[in-house]
Amino acid sequence: MNFKQSLDNKILKYNLLDHSFYQAWSAGELPVEGLKCYAREYGAFITTIPKGWETLNDSETAEEETEHIEMWEDFADGLNTQISNAEIPEVKALIETAKTLFSQEESALGALYSFEAQQPETSKSKLAGLKEFYELPEKVELYFETHSHNEHEAEKLLHWISELPSESHQEVVDACEQMSSALWNALTGIHNAECV
């Protein structure tokens, strides 16, 4: 099994498109309060992403991700809320996991791959749900519109992973699994807080 397949298998265990929170969103069954909570809480995680790219010495992508935080702020603003410090335990745990994994090269590669490999499809699903079921200002769509196109971050990460010595691959795969699990658990926390 090659390292890409190993990474993708870890992600598949926690495929975010299968999560009840995103499924409710894409079906228009998620209450707007759930979207607001997501914008506030998950936004705190979104603000950590540039750090992962900085650890990889990719200042260009880090700068892009910083600009994307502003798009997330527009998403929150369109819901009459704003990014705040996470209060839900599972989201706090996601942020701590991200900070830890984003601090070292190998773990940053695995953690970012987990997020970036899923982002185009999850963004497409969320964008479609917003457009079809929610009467909200257009600015709530920009973040997801932008991320529904594959900008090839996952491919770039795979290329860098392939250049690591093979003994580092397990650390990358472990980080990918940790991030995948933390992302899934954060959605569960938000879902339980607002939808159950």
PDB file of N, CA and C in Angstrom, residues 100-185:
ATOM      1  N   THR A 100      -0.853  21.554  17.856  1.00  0.00           N
ATOM      2  CA  THR A 100       0.229  20.589  18.088  1.00  0.00           C
ATOM      3  C   THR A 100       0.754  20.041  16.763  1.00  0.00           C
ATOM      4  N   LEU A 101      -0.165  19.580  15.897  1.00  0.00           N
ATOM      5  CA  LEU A 101       0.253  18.965  14.639  1.00  0.00           C
ATOM      6  C   LEU A 101       0.883  19.974  13.690  1.00  0.00           C
ATOM      7  N   PHE A 102       0.423  21.206  13.722  1.00  0.00           N
ATOM      8  CA  PHE A 102       0.957  22.231  12.823  1.00  0.00           C
ATOM      9  C   PHE A 102       2.330  22.756  13.255  1.00  0.00           C
ATOM     10  N   SER A 103       2.842  22.265  14.384  1.00  0.00           N
ATOM     11  CA  SER A 103       4.110  22.810  14.896  1.00  0.00           C
ATOM     12  C   SER A 103       5.347  22.091  14.354  1.00  0.00           C
ATOM     13  N   GLN A 104       5.171  20.904  13.716  1.00  0.00           N
ATOM     14  CA  GLN A 104       6.292  20.130  13.177  1.00  0.00           C
ATOM     15  C   GLN A 104       6.009  19.780  11.722  1.00  0.00           C
ATOM     16  N   GLU A 105       7.061  19.680  10.907  1.00  0.00           N
ATOM     17  CA  GLU A 105       6.868  19.485   9.466  1.00  0.00           C
ATOM     18  C   GLU A 105       6.061  18.228   9.126  1.00  0.00           C
ATOM     19  N   GLU A 106       6.494  17.059   9.640  1.00  0.00           N
ATOM     20  CA  GLU A 106       5.836  15.808   9.245  1.00  0.00           C
ATOM     21  C   GLU A 106       4.367  15.798   9.663  1.00  0.00           C
ATOM     22  N   SER A 107       4.104  16.196  10.892  1.00  0.00           N
ATOM     23  CA  SER A 107       2.720  16.166  11.364  1.00  0.00           C
ATOM     24  C   SER A 107       1.883  17.251  10.687  1.00  0.00           C
ATOM     25  N   ALA A 108       2.484  18.383  10.355  1.00  0.00           N
ATOM     26  CA  ALA A 108       1.750  19.436   9.625  1.00  0.00           C
ATOM     27  C   ALA A 108       1.338  18.932   8.246  1.00  0.00           C
ATOM     28  N   LEU A 109       2.224  18.185   7.597  1.00  0.00           N
ATOM     29  CA  LEU A 109       1.893  17.628   6.272  1.00  0.00           C
ATOM     30  C   LEU A 109       0.679  16.703   6.358  1.00  0.00           C
ATOM     31  N   GLY A 110       0.680  15.808   7.330  1.00  0.00           N
ATOM     32  CA  GLY A 110      -0.429  14.870   7.471  1.00  0.00           C
ATOM     33  C   GLY A 110      -1.730  15.553   7.861  1.00  0.00           C
ATOM     34  N   ALA A 111      -1.644  16.488   8.788  1.00  0.00           N
ATOM     35  CA  ALA A 111      -2.846  17.180   9.272  1.00  0.00           C
ATOM     36  C   ALA A 111      -3.455  18.063   8.172  1.00  0.00           C
ATOM     37  N   LEU A 112      -2.613  18.790   7.479  1.00  0.00           N
ATOM     38  CA  LEU A 112      -3.125  19.641   6.394  1.00  0.00           C
ATOM     39  C   LEU A 112      -3.701  18.795   5.269  1.00  0.00           C
ATOM     40  N   TYR A 113      -3.065  17.661   4.991  1.00  0.00           N
ATOM     41  CA  TYR A 113      -3.609  16.794   3.937  1.00  0.00           C
ATOM     42  C   TYR A 113      -5.017  16.329   4.307  1.00  0.00           C
ATOM     43  N   SER A 114      -5.232  15.958   5.549  1.00  0.00           N
ATOM     44  CA  SER A 114      -6.557  15.523   5.988  1.00  0.00           C
ATOM     45  C   SER A 114      -7.604  16.596   5.702  1.00  0.00           C
ATOM     46  N   PHE A 115      -7.258  17.834   5.990  1.00  0.00           N
ATOM     47  CA  PHE A 115      -8.196  18.951   5.788  1.00  0.00           C
ATOM     48  C   PHE A 115      -8.353  19.292   4.308  1.00  0.00           C
ATOM     49  N   GLU A 116      -7.239  19.443   3.612  1.00  0.00           N
ATOM     50  CA  GLU A 116      -7.281  19.920   2.218  1.00  0.00           C
ATOM     51  C   GLU A 116      -7.852  18.871   1.256  1.00  0.00           C
ATOM     52  N   ALA A 117      -7.599  17.597   1.517  1.00  0.00           N
ATOM     53  CA  ALA A 117      -8.097  16.555   0.611  1.00  0.00           C
ATOM     54  C   ALA A 117      -9.626  16.497   0.616  1.00  0.00           C
ATOM     55  N   GLN A 118     -10.230  16.875   1.750  1.00  0.00           N
ATOM     56  CA  GLN A 118     -11.690  16.812   1.867  1.00  0.00           C
ATOM     57  C   GLN A 118     -12.382  18.119   1.483  1.00  0.00           C
ATOM     58  N   GLN A 119     -11.630  19.206   1.508  1.00  0.00           N
ATOM     59  CA  GLN A 119     -12.269  20.519   1.432  1.00  0.00           C
ATOM     60  C   GLN A 119     -13.070  20.784   0.148  1.00  0.00           C
ATOM     61  N   PRO A 120     -12.588  20.433  -1.052  1.00  0.00           N
ATOM     62  CA  PRO A 120     -13.395  20.743  -2.245  1.00  0.00           C
ATOM     63  C   PRO A 120     -14.783  20.098  -2.207  1.00  0.00           C
ATOM     64  N   GLU A 121     -14.852  18.817  -1.814  1.00  0.00           N
ATOM     65  CA  GLU A 121     -16.144  18.124  -1.824  1.00  0.00           C
ATOM     66  C   GLU A 121     -17.056  18.612  -0.701  1.00  0.00           C
ATOM     67  N   THR A 122     -16.497  18.840   0.484  1.00  0.00           N
ATOM     68  CA  THR A 122     -17.352  19.335   1.572  1.00  0.00           C
ATOM     69  C   THR A 122     -17.844  20.741   1.252  1.00  0.00           C
ATOM     70  N   SER A 123     -16.989  21.552   0.630  1.00  0.00           N
ATOM     71  CA  SER A 123     -17.402  22.918   0.282  1.00  0.00           C
ATOM     72  C   SER A 123     -18.508  22.910  -0.774  1.00  0.00           C
ATOM     73  N   LYS A 124     -18.383  22.023  -1.759  1.00  0.00           N
ATOM     74  CA  LYS A 124     -19.444  21.905  -2.781  1.00  0.00           C
ATOM     75  C   LYS A 124     -20.774  21.547  -2.133  1.00  0.00           C
ATOM     76  N   SER A 125     -20.747  20.589  -1.228  1.00  0.00           N
ATOM     77  CA  SER A 125     -21.957  20.133  -0.552  1.00  0.00           C
ATOM     78  C   SER A 125     -22.581  21.258   0.282  1.00  0.00           C
ATOM     79  N   LYS A 126     -21.758  21.967   1.029  1.00  0.00           N
ATOM     80  CA  LYS A 126     -22.272  23.050   1.874  1.00  0.00           C
ATOM     81  C   LYS A 126     -22.799  24.203   1.028  1.00  0.00           C
ATOM     82  N   LEU A 127     -22.087  24.526  -0.046  1.00  0.00           N
ATOM     83  CA  LEU A 127     -22.525  25.606  -0.939  1.00  0.00           C
ATOM     84  C   LEU A 127     -23.879  25.269  -1.561  1.00  0.00           C
ATOM     85  N   ALA A 128     -24.024  24.029  -2.037  1.00  0.00           N
ATOM     86  CA  ALA A 128     -25.298  23.618  -2.643  1.00  0.00           C
ATOM     87  C   ALA A 128     -26.433  23.726  -1.632  1.00  0.00           C
ATOM     88  N   GLY A 129     -26.170  23.305  -0.393  1.00  0.00           N
ATOM     89  CA  GLY A 129     -27.186  23.407   0.653  1.00  0.00           C
ATOM     90  C   GLY A 129     -27.566  24.842   0.948  1.00  0.00           C
ATOM     91  N   LEU A 130     -26.574  25.714   1.040  1.00  0.00           N
ATOM     92  CA  LEU A 130     -26.848  27.138   1.295  1.00  0.00           C
ATOM     93  C   LEU A 130     -27.710  27.739   0.195  1.00  0.00           C
ATOM     94  N   LYS A 131     -27.349  27.439  -1.043  1.00  0.00           N
ATOM     95  CA  LYS A 131     -28.065  28.022  -2.184  1.00  0.00           C
ATOM     96  C   LYS A 131     -29.514  27.519  -2.271  1.00  0.00           C
ATOM     97  N   GLU A 132     -29.691  26.229  -1.992  1.00  0.00           N
ATOM     98  CA  GLU A 132     -31.011  25.628  -2.219  1.00  0.00           C
ATOM     99  C   GLU A 132     -31.988  25.867  -1.077  1.00  0.00           C
ATOM    100  N   PHE A 133     -31.482  25.885   0.167  1.00  0.00           N
ATOM    101  CA  PHE A 133     -32.404  25.829   1.303  1.00  0.00           C
ATOM    102  C   PHE A 133     -32.389  27.042   2.236  1.00  0.00           C
ATOM    103  N   TYR A 134     -31.354  27.860   2.167  1.00  0.00           N
ATOM    104  CA  TYR A 134     -31.223  28.919   3.164  1.00  0.00           C
ATOM    105  C   TYR A 134     -31.272  30.285   2.483  1.00  0.00           C
ATOM    106  N   GLU A 135     -32.164  31.129   2.948  1.00  0.00           N
ATOM    107  CA  GLU A 135     -32.270  32.483   2.391  1.00  0.00           C
ATOM    108  C   GLU A 135     -31.372  33.398   3.221  1.00  0.00           C
ATOM    109  N   LEU A 136     -30.131  33.443   2.818  1.00  0.00           N
ATOM    110  CA  LEU A 136     -29.119  34.197   3.549  1.00  0.00           C
ATOM    111  C   LEU A 136     -28.395  35.119   2.579  1.00  0.00           C
ATOM    112  N   PRO A 137     -27.712  36.166   3.093  1.00  0.00           N
ATOM    113  CA  PRO A 137     -26.958  37.059   2.195  1.00  0.00           C
ATOM    114  C   PRO A 137     -25.914  36.291   1.389  1.00  0.00           C
ATOM    115  N   GLU A 138     -25.636  36.759   0.182  1.00  0.00           N
ATOM    116  CA  GLU A 138     -24.692  36.059  -0.703  1.00  0.00           C
ATOM    117  C   GLU A 138     -23.311  35.901  -0.085  1.00  0.00           C
ATOM    118  N   LYS A 139     -22.941  36.808   0.810  1.00  0.00           N
ATOM    119  CA  LYS A 139     -21.578  36.736   1.350  1.00  0.00           C
ATOM    120  C   LYS A 139     -21.338  35.478   2.191  1.00  0.00           C
ATOM    121  N   VAL A 140     -22.411  34.775   2.574  1.00  0.00           N
ATOM    122  CA  VAL A 140     -22.187  33.526   3.308  1.00  0.00           C
ATOM    123  C   VAL A 140     -21.627  32.444   2.395  1.00  0.00           C
ATOM    124  N   GLU A 141     -21.714  32.653   1.078  1.00  0.00           N
ATOM    125  CA  GLU A 141     -21.328  31.610   0.123  1.00  0.00           C
ATOM    126  C   GLU A 141     -19.867  31.689  -0.330  1.00  0.00           C
ATOM    127  N   LEU A 142     -19.226  32.845  -0.168  1.00  0.00           N
ATOM    128  CA  LEU A 142     -17.931  33.077  -0.824  1.00  0.00           C
ATOM    129  C   LEU A 142     -16.849  32.088  -0.377  1.00  0.00           C
ATOM    130  N   TYR A 143     -16.762  31.833   0.931  1.00  0.00           N
ATOM    131  CA  TYR A 143     -15.743  30.895   1.419  1.00  0.00           C
ATOM    132  C   TYR A 143     -15.904  29.542   0.741  1.00  0.00           C
ATOM    133  N   PHE A 144     -17.135  29.058   0.684  1.00  0.00           N
ATOM    134  CA  PHE A 144     -17.396  27.718   0.147  1.00  0.00           C
ATOM    135  C   PHE A 144     -17.298  27.704  -1.378  1.00  0.00           C
ATOM    136  N   GLU A 145     -17.682  28.790  -2.007  1.00  0.00           N
ATOM    137  CA  GLU A 145     -17.508  28.923  -3.461  1.00  0.00           C
ATOM    138  C   GLU A 145     -16.027  28.811  -3.810  1.00  0.00           C
ATOM    139  N   THR A 146     -15.199  29.540  -3.093  1.00  0.00           N
ATOM    140  CA  THR A 146     -13.752  29.541  -3.330  1.00  0.00           C
ATOM    141  C   THR A 146     -13.147  28.156  -3.110  1.00  0.00           C
ATOM    142  N   HIS A 147     -13.585  27.480  -2.054  1.00  0.00           N
ATOM    143  CA  HIS A 147     -12.969  26.204  -1.697  1.00  0.00           C
ATOM    144  C   HIS A 147     -13.601  25.005  -2.389  1.00  0.00           C
ATOM    145  N   SER A 148     -14.645  25.241  -3.168  1.00  0.00           N
ATOM    146  CA  SER A 148     -15.246  24.125  -3.909  1.00  0.00           C
ATOM    147  C   SER A 148     -14.446  23.794  -5.165  1.00  0.00           C
ATOM    148  N   HIS A 149     -13.481  24.649  -5.499  1.00  0.00           N
ATOM    149  CA  HIS A 149     -12.582  24.385  -6.629  1.00  0.00           C
ATOM    150  C   HIS A 149     -11.290  23.794  -6.073  1.00  0.00           C
ATOM    151  N   ASN A 150     -10.786  22.778  -6.703  1.00  0.00           N
ATOM    152  CA  ASN A 150      -9.552  22.151  -6.249  1.00  0.00           C
ATOM    153  C   ASN A 150      -8.362  23.021  -6.646  1.00  0.00           C
ATOM    154  N   GLU A 151      -7.732  23.619  -5.654  1.00  0.00           N
ATOM    155  CA  GLU A 151      -6.551  24.456  -5.912  1.00  0.00           C
ATOM    156  C   GLU A 151      -5.256  23.642  -5.801  1.00  0.00           C
ATOM    157  N   HIS A 152      -5.398  22.346  -5.668  1.00  0.00           N
ATOM    158  CA  HIS A 152      -4.258  21.414  -5.701  1.00  0.00           C
ATOM    159  C   HIS A 152      -3.350  21.493  -4.474  1.00  0.00           C
ATOM    160  N   GLU A 153      -3.888  22.004  -3.352  1.00  0.00           N
ATOM    161  CA  GLU A 153      -3.074  21.982  -2.124  1.00  0.00           C
ATOM    162  C   GLU A 153      -2.766  20.541  -1.710  1.00  0.00           C
ATOM    163  N   ALA A 154      -3.775  19.638  -1.830  1.00  0.00           N
ATOM    164  CA  ALA A 154      -3.549  18.247  -1.418  1.00  0.00           C
ATOM    165  C   ALA A 154      -2.442  17.603  -2.259  1.00  0.00           C
ATOM    166  N   GLU A 155      -2.438  17.885  -3.557  1.00  0.00           N
ATOM    167  CA  GLU A 155      -1.399  17.326  -4.433  1.00  0.00           C
ATOM    168  C   GLU A 155      -0.024  17.863  -4.065  1.00  0.00           C
ATOM    169  N   LYS A 156       0.021  19.136  -3.730  1.00  0.00           N
ATOM    170  CA  LYS A 156       1.302  19.737  -3.321  1.00  0.00           C
ATOM    171  C   LYS A 156       1.811  19.068  -2.040  1.00  0.00           C
ATOM    172  N   LEU A 157       0.911  18.854  -1.095  1.00  0.00           N
ATOM    173  CA  LEU A 157       1.298  18.187   0.148  1.00  0.00           C
ATOM    174  C   LEU A 157       1.791  16.768  -0.118  1.00  0.00           C
ATOM    175  N   LEU A 158       1.094  16.047  -0.994  1.00  0.00           N
ATOM    176  CA  LEU A 158       1.523  14.682  -1.339  1.00  0.00           C
ATOM    177  C   LEU A 158       2.923  14.683  -1.948  1.00  0.00           C
ATOM    178  N   HIS A 159       3.194  15.672  -2.781  1.00  0.00           N
ATOM    179  CA  HIS A 159       4.518  15.767  -3.396  1.00  0.00           C
ATOM    180  C   HIS A 159       5.591  15.937  -2.324  1.00  0.00           C
ATOM    181  N   TRP A 160       5.332  16.831  -1.366  1.00  0.00           N
ATOM    182  CA  TRP A 160       6.306  17.042  -0.296  1.00  0.00           C
ATOM    183  C   TRP A 160       6.458  15.806   0.573  1.00  0.00           C
ATOM    184  N   ILE A 161       5.334  15.124   0.848  1.00  0.00           N
ATOM    185  CA  ILE A 161       5.406  13.896   1.652  1.00  0.00           C
ATOM    186  C   ILE A 161       6.265  12.849   0.937  1.00  0.00           C
ATOM    187  N   SER A 162       6.110  12.759  -0.385  1.00  0.00           N
ATOM    188  CA  SER A 162       6.873  11.760  -1.156  1.00  0.00           C
ATOM    189  C   SER A 162       8.375  12.025  -1.098  1.00  0.00           C
ATOM    190  N   GLU A 163       8.759  13.263  -0.802  1.00  0.00           N
ATOM    191  CA  GLU A 163      10.180  13.609  -0.729  1.00  0.00           C
ATOM    192  C   GLU A 163      10.782  13.343   0.653  1.00  0.00           C
ATOM    193  N   LEU A 164       9.935  13.013   1.624  1.00  0.00           N
ATOM    194  CA  LEU A 164      10.443  12.686   2.959  1.00  0.00           C
ATOM    195  C   LEU A 164      11.070  11.299   2.941  1.00  0.00           C
ATOM    196  N   PRO A 165      11.992  11.029   3.847  1.00  0.00           N
ATOM    197  CA  PRO A 165      12.493   9.651   3.972  1.00  0.00           C
ATOM    198  C   PRO A 165      11.334   8.743   4.391  1.00  0.00           C
ATOM    199  N   SER A 166      11.332   7.520   3.906  1.00  0.00           N
ATOM    200  CA  SER A 166      10.189   6.618   4.116  1.00  0.00           C
ATOM    201  C   SER A 166       9.892   6.391   5.599  1.00  0.00           C
ATOM    202  N   GLU A 167      10.910   6.492   6.445  1.00  0.00           N
ATOM    203  CA  GLU A 167      10.667   6.264   7.874  1.00  0.00           C
ATOM    204  C   GLU A 167       9.820   7.389   8.505  1.00  0.00           C
ATOM    205  N   SER A 168       9.671   8.517   7.797  1.00  0.00           N
ATOM    206  CA  SER A 168       8.832   9.606   8.300  1.00  0.00           C
ATOM    207  C   SER A 168       7.364   9.444   7.900  1.00  0.00           C
ATOM    208  N   HIS A 169       7.078   8.544   6.970  1.00  0.00           N
ATOM    209  CA  HIS A 169       5.713   8.432   6.443  1.00  0.00           C
ATOM    210  C   HIS A 169       4.693   8.040   7.502  1.00  0.00           C
ATOM    211  N   GLN A 170       5.099   7.190   8.454  1.00  0.00           N
ATOM    212  CA  GLN A 170       4.141   6.757   9.484  1.00  0.00           C
ATOM    213  C   GLN A 170       3.704   7.935  10.347  1.00  0.00           C
ATOM    214  N   GLU A 171       4.629   8.825  10.652  1.00  0.00           N
ATOM    215  CA  GLU A 171       4.277  10.009  11.441  1.00  0.00           C
ATOM    216  C   GLU A 171       3.257  10.876  10.684  1.00  0.00           C
ATOM    217  N   VAL A 172       3.436  10.980   9.374  1.00  0.00           N
ATOM    218  CA  VAL A 172       2.503  11.751   8.536  1.00  0.00           C
ATOM    219  C   VAL A 172       1.123  11.095   8.562  1.00  0.00           C
ATOM    220  N   VAL A 173       1.095   9.773   8.407  1.00  0.00           N
ATOM    221  CA  VAL A 173      -0.177   9.029   8.395  1.00  0.00           C
ATOM    222  C   VAL A 173      -0.874   9.145   9.757  1.00  0.00           C
ATOM    223  N   ASP A 174      -0.108   9.033  10.837  1.00  0.00           N
ATOM    224  CA  ASP A 174      -0.689   9.153  12.183  1.00  0.00           C
ATOM    225  C   ASP A 174      -1.301  10.538  12.388  1.00  0.00           C
ATOM    226  N   ALA A 175      -0.615  11.575  11.909  1.00  0.00           N
ATOM    227  CA  ALA A 175      -1.121  12.944  12.041  1.00  0.00           C
ATOM    228  C   ALA A 175      -2.399  13.130  11.218  1.00  0.00           C
ATOM    229  N   CYS A 176      -2.425  12.514  10.051  1.00  0.00           N
ATOM    230  CA  CYS A 176      -3.616  12.571   9.206  1.00  0.00           C
ATOM    231  C   CYS A 176      -4.810  11.956   9.932  1.00  0.00           C
ATOM    232  N   GLU A 177      -4.580  10.817  10.581  1.00  0.00           N
ATOM    233  CA  GLU A 177      -5.676  10.160  11.312  1.00  0.00           C
ATOM    234  C   GLU A 177      -6.117  11.003  12.503  1.00  0.00           C
ATOM    235  N   GLN A 178      -5.162  11.572  13.227  1.00  0.00           N
ATOM    236  CA  GLN A 178      -5.511  12.410  14.383  1.00  0.00           C
ATOM    237  C   GLN A 178      -6.362  13.602  13.956  1.00  0.00           C
ATOM    238  N   MET A 179      -5.966  14.251  12.871  1.00  0.00           N
ATOM    239  CA  MET A 179      -6.713  15.414  12.399  1.00  0.00           C
ATOM    240  C   MET A 179      -8.087  15.001  11.884  1.00  0.00           C
ATOM    241  N   SER A 180      -8.155  13.901  11.143  1.00  0.00           N
ATOM    242  CA  SER A 180      -9.439  13.429  10.612  1.00  0.00           C
ATOM    243  C   SER A 180     -10.422  13.151  11.748  1.00  0.00           C
ATOM    244  N   SER A 181      -9.932  12.487  12.783  1.00  0.00           N
ATOM    245  CA  SER A 181     -10.764  12.174  13.942  1.00  0.00           C
ATOM    246  C   SER A 181     -11.198  13.445  14.667  1.00  0.00           C
ATOM    247  N   ALA A 182     -10.278  14.393  14.826  1.00  0.00           N
ATOM    248  CA  ALA A 182     -10.595  15.648  15.532  1.00  0.00           C
ATOM    249  C   ALA A 182     -11.612  16.484  14.758  1.00  0.00           C
ATOM    250  N   LEU A 183     -11.493  16.505  13.431  1.00  0.00           N
ATOM    251  CA  LEU A 183     -12.465  17.236  12.604  1.00  0.00           C
ATOM    252  C   LEU A 183     -13.857  16.619  12.760  1.00  0.00           C
ATOM    253  N   TRP A 184     -13.917  15.291  12.699  1.00  0.00           N
ATOM    254  CA  TRP A 184     -15.192  14.574  12.851  1.00  0.00           C
ATOM    255  C   TRP A 184     -15.811  14.876  14.225  1.00  0.00           C
ATOM    256  N   ASN A 185     -14.985  14.771  15.280  1.00  0.00           N
ATOM    257  CA  ASN A 185     -15.482  14.980  16.636  1.00  0.00           C
ATOM    258  C   ASN A 185     -15.960  16.413  16.846  1.00  0.00           C
TER     259      ASN A 185
END
